[in-house]
Amino acid sequence: MMKQILFAGVIGLFLTLIGTPLLIKLLARKGYGQYIRDDGPREHHSKRGTPTMGGIAFILATIIAYFLSKVITGYPPTFSGLLVLGLMAGMGLVGFLDDYIKIVKRRSLGLRAKAKMAGQLIVGIAFAVLALQFADNRGNTPASTKLSFVQDFGWSIGPVLFVVWALFMILAMSNGVNLTDGLDGLATGAATMVFGAYTFIGVWQFQESCANAATLTNPAACYEVRDPLDLAVVASALMGACFGFLWWNTSPAKIFMGDTGSLALGGALAGLAICSRTELLVALLGGLFVLITMSVVIQVGSFRLTGKRVFRMAPLQHHFELKGWSEVLVVVRFWIIQGMCVIVGLGLFYAGWAAKK
């Protein structure tokens, strides 16, 4: 069964390695280049015209890798896996429309704010509602109406509040990845690490599943997750696809993911967190996205309340650029921060299991 994970990761990696340059040529031929803000760091002006909407590459690679791994191994798809892929593709579609209007229609702001929000809400609500359906023979649905950290805890918040909570997570993670996607390879590399963590989490939850409680040495620490192994397959496909895309997206980037990619990756992260019952843990596993989002919140809040800015520019990565750090230096150091977040997050995940032994 573990072969699914290996095949999904390798196929995702291979497809983006060979597919992304083909997409670059297509986008360049059509003139679909990136718009660069005039008020940003001057070094970024040279990036104007670089092909964008590169998220198409890893979205398609992930979906193809997932289904090919199923064909090769003979295992059927699960509702949890399909829902996460659907959330990723749906958010990617919203981002694609935004990118398309910016680049092709020459409207710098892309989709109007209300239309963009409406698209995200439709996709998010559809995911949240469907995630509470399709119970297995143990009564587990892809998502739970309880809040979760390393497992479910507390009382059920009910389906209505769950939909609100799921929407908050999806919007927060999508916008977090979107804000992080400002330097070559930064968001792609950070996301690759988090998907690697979710591959491990899915495998661990599968091995310690309550469905196998009779054979576990510590049944009290088991996980009630509907399809943990398939979530690991999805995470592995995403990890491989992002890793291959990073070859072309790292400095100097030959292609940008655009909103197509950033909204898709954020949706995938939120979907994996919700379906694996690690909703609050994802804030630590994806700590860099949270940190960068908070820098924008602090900057806007401070300016509105006091008229003063805390940072030279938000999001945070641009603050350090304006302080004189090179783009590569910022990216590598931020990757280190993200790596530490993943290590601490996985440590807490394991500690939650060990504490029940």
Coordinates of C-alpha atoms in Angstrom, one line a residue:
M1 CA 0.0 0.0 0.0
M2 CA 2.9 2.3 0.7
K3 CA 3.9 2.1 -3.0
Q4 CA 1.1 4.6 -3.7
I5 CA 2.9 7.2 -1.8
L6 CA 6.2 6.6 -3.6
F7 CA 4.6 6.5 -7.0
A8 CA 2.6 9.6 -6.4
G9 CA 5.7 11.6 -5.3
V10 CA 7.9 10.4 -8.1
I11 CA 5.3 10.9 -10.8
G12 CA 4.5 14.4 -9.5
L13 CA 8.2 15.4 -9.5
F14 CA 8.8 14.0 -13.0
L15 CA 5.7 15.7 -14.5
T16 CA 6.6 19.2 -13.2
L17 CA 10.3 18.8 -14.1
I18 CA 9.4 18.1 -17.8
G19 CA 6.0 19.8 -18.0
T20 CA 6.9 23.2 -16.5
P21 CA 9.3 24.2 -19.3
L22 CA 6.6 23.4 -21.9
L23 CA 4.2 25.6 -20.0
I24 CA 6.9 28.4 -19.8
K25 CA 7.2 28.3 -23.6
L26 CA 3.4 28.4 -24.1
L27 CA 2.9 31.3 -21.7
A28 CA 5.8 33.2 -23.1
R29 CA 4.5 32.8 -26.6
K30 CA 1.2 34.2 -25.6
G31 CA 2.8 37.0 -23.7
Y32 CA 1.3 36.1 -20.3
G33 CA 3.9 37.9 -18.2
Q34 CA 3.9 39.0 -14.5
Y35 CA 2.9 42.5 -13.5
I36 CA 5.4 44.0 -11.0
R37 CA 4.4 46.7 -8.5
D38 CA 6.3 50.0 -9.0
D39 CA 6.4 50.6 -5.2
G40 CA 8.2 47.3 -4.5
P41 CA 12.0 46.7 -4.3
R42 CA 13.7 48.0 -7.4
E43 CA 15.4 44.6 -8.0
H44 CA 12.0 43.1 -8.8
H45 CA 11.5 45.4 -11.8
S46 CA 13.7 43.1 -13.9
K47 CA 11.1 40.3 -13.3
R48 CA 8.4 42.1 -15.3
G49 CA 7.1 39.9 -18.1
T50 CA 8.2 36.6 -16.5
P51 CA 5.6 34.0 -17.3
T52 CA 3.1 33.5 -14.6
M53 CA 0.1 31.1 -13.9
G54 CA 2.7 28.4 -13.3
G55 CA 0.4 26.8 -10.7
I56 CA -1.2 25.1 -13.6
A57 CA 1.8 22.9 -13.8
F58 CA 1.7 21.5 -10.3
I59 CA -2.1 21.4 -10.1
L60 CA -2.3 19.1 -13.1
A61 CA 0.8 17.1 -12.1
T62 CA -0.6 16.5 -8.6
I63 CA -4.0 15.3 -10.0
I64 CA -2.3 13.1 -12.7
A65 CA 0.2 11.7 -10.2
Y66 CA -2.6 10.8 -7.7
F67 CA -4.7 8.9 -10.3
L68 CA -1.7 7.2 -12.0
S69 CA -0.6 5.9 -8.6
K70 CA -4.0 4.4 -8.2
V71 CA -4.0 2.8 -11.6
I72 CA -0.5 1.4 -11.0
T73 CA -1.2 -0.1 -7.6
G74 CA -4.8 -1.0 -8.1
Y75 CA -6.2 0.9 -5.1
P76 CA -9.3 3.0 -5.6
P77 CA -9.5 6.7 -4.8
T78 CA -11.1 7.7 -1.5
F79 CA -13.5 10.5 -0.7
S80 CA -11.0 12.3 1.5
G81 CA -8.4 12.3 -1.3
L82 CA -10.8 13.5 -3.9
L83 CA -12.2 16.3 -1.7
V84 CA -8.7 17.7 -1.0
L85 CA -7.8 17.5 -4.7
G86 CA -11.2 19.2 -5.6
L87 CA -10.5 22.0 -3.1
M88 CA -7.1 22.5 -4.5
A89 CA -8.4 22.6 -8.1
G90 CA -11.4 24.8 -7.2
M91 CA -9.2 27.4 -5.5
G92 CA -6.7 27.2 -8.3
L93 CA -9.5 28.0 -10.8
V94 CA -10.4 31.1 -8.8
G95 CA -6.8 32.1 -8.9
F96 CA -6.5 31.4 -12.6
L97 CA -9.5 33.7 -13.4
D98 CA -7.8 36.4 -11.3
D99 CA -4.4 35.9 -13.1
Y100 CA -6.1 35.7 -16.5
I101 CA -7.9 39.0 -16.0
K102 CA -4.8 40.7 -14.8
I103 CA -2.6 39.5 -17.6
V104 CA -4.9 39.0 -20.6
K105 CA -7.5 41.6 -20.0
R106 CA -4.8 44.0 -18.7
R107 CA -6.8 44.9 -15.6
S108 CA -4.1 45.2 -12.9
L109 CA -6.3 44.3 -9.9
G110 CA -7.6 41.1 -11.6
L111 CA -11.0 39.8 -10.3
R112 CA -12.9 42.4 -8.4
A113 CA -12.7 41.7 -4.7
K114 CA -16.3 40.7 -4.3
A115 CA -16.1 38.3 -7.2
K116 CA -12.9 36.7 -6.0
M117 CA -14.3 36.3 -2.5
A118 CA -17.5 34.8 -3.9
G119 CA -15.5 32.2 -5.8
Q120 CA -13.5 31.3 -2.8
L121 CA -16.6 31.0 -0.7
I122 CA -18.4 28.8 -3.2
V123 CA -15.5 26.4 -3.4
G124 CA -14.9 26.5 0.4
I125 CA -18.5 25.9 1.3
A126 CA -18.8 23.0 -1.2
F127 CA -15.8 21.4 0.3
A128 CA -17.0 21.9 3.9
V129 CA -20.5 20.5 3.3
L130 CA -19.2 17.5 1.3
A131 CA -16.5 16.7 3.9
L132 CA -19.2 15.9 6.5
Q133 CA -20.8 13.3 4.2
F134 CA -19.6 9.9 3.0
A135 CA -19.2 8.1 6.4
D136 CA -17.2 4.9 6.3
N137 CA -18.2 1.7 8.1
R138 CA -16.9 3.2 11.4
G139 CA -19.0 6.3 11.0
N140 CA -16.0 8.5 10.2
T141 CA -16.6 11.3 7.6
P142 CA -13.6 13.0 5.8
A143 CA -14.0 15.9 8.3
S144 CA -15.1 16.1 11.9
T145 CA -17.3 18.8 13.6
K146 CA -14.8 18.8 16.5
L147 CA -11.8 21.1 16.6
S148 CA -8.5 19.4 16.4
F149 CA -4.8 19.9 17.1
V150 CA -3.0 16.6 16.8
Q151 CA -6.4 14.9 17.2
D152 CA -10.0 15.9 17.7
F153 CA -10.7 17.4 21.1
G154 CA -13.6 19.0 22.9
W155 CA -17.3 19.1 22.0
S156 CA -18.7 19.1 18.5
I157 CA -19.2 22.7 17.2
G158 CA -22.0 21.5 14.9
P159 CA -22.2 21.5 11.1
V160 CA -22.9 25.2 10.6
L161 CA -20.0 26.5 12.8
F162 CA -17.8 23.8 11.2
V163 CA -18.5 25.3 7.7
V164 CA -17.6 28.8 9.1
W165 CA -14.4 27.4 10.7
A166 CA -13.4 25.5 7.5
L167 CA -14.0 28.6 5.4
F168 CA -11.8 30.6 7.8
M169 CA -9.0 28.0 7.5
I170 CA -9.2 27.8 3.7
L171 CA -9.2 31.6 3.3
A172 CA -6.4 32.1 5.8
M173 CA -4.1 29.5 4.3
S174 CA -4.8 30.5 0.7
N175 CA -4.1 34.2 1.5
G176 CA -1.1 33.2 3.6
V177 CA 0.6 31.3 0.7
N178 CA -0.4 34.2 -1.6
L179 CA 1.3 36.8 0.5
T180 CA 4.4 34.5 0.9
D181 CA 4.7 34.2 -2.9
G182 CA 6.7 37.3 -3.4
L183 CA 10.2 36.0 -3.9
D184 CA 11.6 33.4 -6.3
G185 CA 10.9 29.9 -4.8
L186 CA 10.0 31.1 -1.4
A187 CA 6.4 29.8 -1.2
T188 CA 7.1 26.8 -3.3
G189 CA 9.9 25.6 -1.1
A190 CA 8.0 26.3 2.1
A191 CA 4.9 24.4 0.8
T192 CA 7.1 21.4 -0.2
M193 CA 8.2 21.1 3.4
V194 CA 4.7 21.2 4.8
F195 CA 3.5 18.6 2.3
G196 CA 6.4 16.4 3.3
A197 CA 5.2 16.7 6.9
Y198 CA 1.7 15.7 5.9
T199 CA 3.0 12.7 4.1
F200 CA 4.6 11.5 7.3
I201 CA 1.5 12.4 9.3
G202 CA -0.8 10.4 7.0
V203 CA 1.5 7.3 7.1
W204 CA 1.7 7.5 10.9
Q205 CA -2.1 7.9 11.3
F206 CA -2.6 4.9 9.0
Q207 CA -0.2 2.7 11.1
E208 CA -1.9 3.8 14.3
S209 CA -5.5 3.9 13.0
C210 CA -8.3 3.0 15.3
A211 CA -9.5 0.7 12.6
N212 CA -6.6 -1.5 13.6
A213 CA -7.0 -1.1 17.3
A214 CA -7.0 -4.8 18.0
T215 CA -3.4 -5.1 16.7
L216 CA -2.0 -1.9 18.3
T217 CA 0.2 -1.9 21.4
N218 CA -1.6 1.3 22.5
P219 CA -5.2 1.5 21.3
A220 CA -5.8 4.5 23.5
A221 CA -3.5 6.6 21.2
C222 CA -5.1 5.6 17.9
Y223 CA -6.4 8.0 15.3
E224 CA -10.0 8.3 14.0
V225 CA -9.2 9.6 10.5
R226 CA -11.2 8.3 7.6
D227 CA -8.5 7.9 4.9
P228 CA -5.1 8.7 6.4
L229 CA -3.1 6.7 3.8
D230 CA -4.8 8.4 0.9
L231 CA -4.2 11.8 2.4
A232 CA -0.5 10.8 2.5
V233 CA -0.7 9.9 -1.2
V234 CA -2.2 13.4 -2.0
A235 CA 0.5 15.1 0.2
S236 CA 3.2 13.1 -1.5
A237 CA 2.0 14.0 -5.0
L238 CA 1.9 17.7 -4.0
M239 CA 5.4 17.5 -2.4
G240 CA 6.8 15.9 -5.6
A241 CA 5.0 18.3 -7.9
C242 CA 6.1 21.4 -5.9
F243 CA 9.7 20.1 -5.7
G244 CA 9.9 19.7 -9.4
F245 CA 8.3 23.1 -10.0
L246 CA 10.9 24.6 -7.7
W247 CA 13.6 23.7 -10.2
W248 CA 12.1 26.3 -12.5
N249 CA 10.8 28.7 -9.9
T250 CA 13.9 29.2 -7.9
S251 CA 16.1 32.3 -8.4
P252 CA 16.2 33.6 -11.1
A253 CA 12.7 32.3 -11.6
K254 CA 11.7 31.2 -15.1
I255 CA 8.1 31.1 -14.1
F256 CA 5.9 32.3 -11.2
M257 CA 3.0 30.3 -9.7
G258 CA 0.6 33.3 -9.7
D259 CA -2.6 33.3 -7.8
T260 CA -3.4 30.1 -9.7
G261 CA -0.8 28.3 -7.7
S262 CA -0.9 30.2 -4.3
L263 CA -4.6 29.8 -3.8
A264 CA -4.4 26.1 -4.8
L265 CA -1.6 25.4 -2.4
G266 CA -3.3 27.2 0.4
G267 CA -6.5 25.2 -0.3
A268 CA -4.6 21.9 -0.3
L269 CA -3.0 22.7 3.0
A270 CA -6.3 23.6 4.6
G271 CA -7.9 20.5 3.2
L272 CA -5.2 18.2 4.4
A273 CA -5.4 19.8 7.9
I274 CA -9.1 19.4 8.1
C275 CA -9.2 15.8 6.8
S276 CA -6.3 14.7 9.0
R277 CA -7.7 16.3 12.2
T278 CA -4.7 18.6 12.6
E279 CA -6.5 21.9 12.1
L280 CA -4.6 24.0 14.7
L281 CA -1.3 22.2 14.1
V282 CA -1.2 23.5 10.5
A283 CA -0.7 27.0 11.9
L284 CA 2.7 25.7 13.2
L285 CA 3.6 23.4 10.4
G286 CA 3.0 26.3 8.0
G287 CA 4.4 28.8 10.4
L288 CA 6.2 30.9 7.8
F289 CA 2.8 31.5 6.1
V290 CA 1.3 32.6 9.4
L291 CA 4.3 34.8 10.2
I292 CA 4.2 36.6 6.9
T293 CA 0.4 37.1 7.1
M294 CA 0.7 38.5 10.6
S295 CA 3.3 41.0 9.3
V296 CA 0.7 42.4 7.0
V297 CA -1.9 42.5 9.7
I298 CA 0.5 44.4 12.0
Q299 CA 1.5 46.8 9.3
V300 CA -2.0 47.7 8.3
G301 CA -3.2 47.9 11.9
S302 CA -0.4 50.1 13.0
F303 CA -0.7 52.4 10.1
R304 CA -4.5 52.8 10.6
L305 CA -4.2 53.3 14.4
T306 CA -1.0 55.4 14.6
G307 CA -0.2 56.5 11.1
K308 CA 3.2 54.8 11.5
R309 CA 4.6 51.7 9.8
V310 CA 6.3 48.9 11.8
F311 CA 8.1 47.5 8.8
R312 CA 9.7 49.2 5.8
M313 CA 7.3 47.2 3.6
A314 CA 4.9 44.3 4.1
P315 CA 4.8 41.4 3.6
L316 CA 7.8 40.7 5.8
Q317 CA 10.2 39.3 3.1
H318 CA 10.2 42.7 1.4
H319 CA 11.1 44.5 4.7
F320 CA 14.4 42.5 4.8
E321 CA 15.0 43.2 1.1
L322 CA 14.7 46.9 1.7
K323 CA 17.2 46.5 4.6
G324 CA 19.7 45.3 2.1
W325 CA 19.4 41.5 2.2
S326 CA 19.7 39.8 -1.2
E327 CA 16.7 37.9 -2.5
V328 CA 18.4 34.6 -2.2
L329 CA 19.5 35.3 1.4
V330 CA 15.9 36.1 2.4
V331 CA 14.6 33.0 0.7
V332 CA 17.1 30.6 2.3
R333 CA 16.8 32.1 5.8
F334 CA 13.0 32.0 5.6
W335 CA 13.2 28.4 4.4
I336 CA 15.3 27.6 7.5
I337 CA 12.5 29.2 9.6
Q338 CA 9.9 27.1 7.8
G339 CA 12.0 24.0 8.3
M340 CA 12.2 24.6 12.1
C341 CA 8.4 25.1 12.2
V342 CA 7.9 21.7 10.5
I343 CA 10.3 20.0 12.9
V344 CA 8.6 21.5 16.0
G345 CA 5.1 20.7 14.5
L346 CA 6.0 17.1 13.9
G347 CA 7.6 16.9 17.3
L348 CA 4.4 18.0 18.9
F349 CA 2.4 15.6 16.7
Y350 CA 4.5 12.7 17.9
A351 CA 4.4 14.0 21.5
G352 CA 0.6 14.0 21.4
W353 CA 0.7 10.3 20.5
A354 CA 3.5 9.4 23.0
A355 CA 1.7 11.2 25.8
K356 CA -1.1 8.6 25.6
K357 CA 1.1 5.6 25.8

